[in-house]
Amino acid sequence: MSMGTIHGVGLGPGAPDLLSVRADRLVRGARHVAYFRKAGRPGQARRIAEGMLRADAIELPMEYPVTTEIPVSDPRYNACLSAFYAECTDRLLTLAEAGEDVVVLCEGDPFFYGSFMHLHTRLSGKAPVAVVPGITGMAGAWNATGQPITWGDDVLTIAMATLPEDELARRIRDTDALVVMKIGRNLAKLRRAVTAAGREAEAWLVEHAAMPEQRVTPLAEATSVTPYFAILLIHGRGRRP
Ligand SMILES: C[S@@+](CC[C@H](N)C(=O)[O-])C[C@H]1O[C@@H](n2cnc3c(N)ncnc32)[C@H](O)[C@@H]1O
């Protein structure tokens, strides 16, 4: 019997009509559908696929054992997540070895700061793995502002708000255009870094890009609490004819 394939399928930033034709075909045809979620939550990738799954689809939720309960710097964080990804890999591998294909639903693009890549590295060489690219959350975000993100030879920096404040300020000072993700509890620190770089008047916060609750706010007007799905943007102002 030939092995099944594990497909990491990018579903785009949130709107169900921003999937590729290939992603749409795979999701609608899948018998086994896996996805990550926080315990007690539906999971954003599963939400995007709502109404698309086969009536007989078998769902395989993979629930993170920790999200923000243990700091990322704590060695227990890595150990705990590593064991979790190993266990998820085993579940998918068992299905592939039984000849079953599995679709893993991924928000945005699977290879862009996504959890799927932790499965991909563990599955490589053990089972066939295929990846379907998706529109990233940041593309949804800059399109929501109605302005291009980069012109001419603008340099675009993508940073995580989890970086130290000095490092963020340095990166913001050195770039033309900017995307900052994973903001959450780091908004106050990020705001200080943007201000230290002298760019607070240019910064926008986009929450829930391409989702029904989408909101675009100048950073100056943003409140201290941001949802998980939030991106800070500074548009490039580069060379143009
Ligand atoms: C673990 S990363 C996943 C990125 C995803 N693979 C992608 O291609 O965009 C999660 C972060 O992406 C950003 N993000 C993803 N989709 C978003 C959206 N629709 N609106 C706002 N932020 C989004 C947020 O900053 C969030 O904290």
Short mmCIF file of C-alpha atoms in Angstrom, two decimals, residues 49-153:
data_model
loop_
_atom_site.label_atom_id
_atom_site.label_comp_id
_atom_site.label_asym_id
_atom_site.label_seq_id
_atom_site.Cartn_x
_atom_site.Cartn_y
_atom_site.Cartn_z
CA ALA A 49 -12.84 26.37 6.67
CA GLU A 50 -16.31 26.46 8.30
CA GLY A 51 -18.94 25.09 5.89
CA MET A 52 -16.33 23.60 3.53
CA LEU A 53 -15.65 20.19 5.07
CA ARG A 54 -17.17 16.94 3.80
CA ALA A 55 -20.06 15.63 5.91
CA ASP A 56 -17.98 12.52 6.73
CA ALA A 57 -14.73 14.39 7.39
CA ILE A 58 -12.82 13.17 10.45
CA GLU A 59 -11.44 16.11 12.41
CA LEU A 60 -8.17 16.00 14.29
CA PRO A 61 -7.80 19.07 16.53
CA MET A 62 -4.27 19.55 17.85
CA GLU A 63 -4.49 21.59 21.08
CA TYR A 64 -1.45 23.55 22.22
CA PRO A 65 -0.44 22.48 25.74
CA VAL A 66 0.74 26.06 26.45
CA THR A 67 0.44 29.42 24.72
CA THR A 68 1.31 32.29 27.06
CA GLU A 69 1.27 30.44 30.42
CA ILE A 70 5.05 29.77 30.36
CA PRO A 71 7.43 32.49 29.05
CA VAL A 72 9.15 31.60 25.75
CA SER A 73 12.55 32.05 27.46
CA ASP A 74 11.77 29.28 30.00
CA PRO A 75 13.37 25.95 28.93
CA ARG A 76 10.12 24.18 29.94
CA TYR A 77 8.35 26.04 27.10
CA ASN A 78 10.50 24.44 24.39
CA ALA A 79 10.42 20.99 26.01
CA CYS A 80 6.66 21.07 26.32
CA LEU A 81 6.04 22.24 22.74
CA SER A 82 8.62 19.88 21.31
CA ALA A 83 6.86 16.88 22.94
CA PHE A 84 3.51 18.19 21.65
CA TYR A 85 4.74 18.50 18.05
CA ALA A 86 6.30 15.02 18.25
CA GLU A 87 2.95 13.61 19.39
CA CYS A 88 1.06 15.43 16.58
CA THR A 89 3.62 14.11 14.07
CA ASP A 90 3.01 10.54 15.28
CA ARG A 91 -0.76 10.90 14.84
CA LEU A 92 -0.37 12.17 11.27
CA LEU A 93 2.28 9.59 10.45
CA THR A 94 0.01 6.74 11.60
CA LEU A 95 -2.66 7.94 9.16
CA ALA A 96 -0.18 8.36 6.28
CA GLU A 97 1.20 4.85 6.93
CA ALA A 98 -2.35 3.51 6.66
CA GLY A 99 -2.52 5.09 3.17
CA GLU A 100 -4.71 8.03 4.25
CA ASP A 101 -4.16 11.60 3.04
CA VAL A 102 -4.45 14.34 5.66
CA VAL A 103 -5.12 18.04 5.15
CA VAL A 104 -3.62 20.29 7.85
CA LEU A 105 -5.49 23.62 7.85
CA CYS A 106 -3.10 26.57 8.19
CA GLU A 107 -4.01 30.22 8.69
CA GLY A 108 -2.20 32.47 6.17
CA ASP A 109 0.80 30.75 4.59
CA PRO A 110 2.08 27.51 6.20
CA PHE A 111 5.76 28.44 5.87
CA PHE A 112 5.40 31.95 7.24
CA TYR A 113 5.75 31.86 11.08
CA GLY A 114 3.18 29.03 11.18
CA SER A 115 3.03 25.97 13.46
CA PHE A 116 2.82 23.61 10.49
CA MET A 117 6.54 24.00 9.86
CA HIS A 118 7.24 22.19 13.15
CA LEU A 119 5.36 19.19 11.77
CA HIS A 120 6.96 19.56 8.36
CA THR A 121 10.50 19.24 9.73
CA ARG A 122 9.52 16.19 11.80
CA LEU A 123 7.65 14.49 8.93
CA SER A 124 10.22 15.13 6.20
CA GLY A 125 11.76 11.88 5.00
CA LYS A 126 9.13 9.80 6.83
CA ALA A 127 6.00 10.58 4.79
CA PRO A 128 5.17 12.55 1.63
CA VAL A 129 4.47 16.16 2.62
CA ALA A 130 3.09 18.85 0.31
CA VAL A 131 2.53 22.53 1.02
CA VAL A 132 -0.05 24.85 -0.56
CA PRO A 133 0.90 28.53 -0.26
CA GLY A 134 -1.60 30.97 1.17
CA ILE A 135 -2.11 34.75 1.24
CA THR A 136 -0.39 35.95 4.42
CA GLY A 137 -2.07 37.90 7.20
CA MET A 138 0.25 40.85 6.49
CA ALA A 139 -0.93 41.03 2.84
CA GLY A 140 -4.49 41.12 4.18
CA ALA A 141 -3.41 43.86 6.59
CA TRP A 142 -1.73 46.25 4.16
CA ASN A 143 -4.57 45.79 1.68
CA ALA A 144 -6.98 46.72 4.48
CA THR A 145 -5.21 50.10 4.81
CA GLY A 146 -5.79 50.85 1.11
CA GLN A 147 -2.13 51.83 0.62
CA PRO A 148 0.81 49.98 -0.98
CA ILE A 149 3.38 48.69 1.51
CA THR A 150 6.51 49.01 -0.67
CA TRP A 151 7.55 51.17 -3.64
CA GLY A 152 10.63 51.03 -5.86
CA ASP A 153 13.60 49.84 -3.81
#
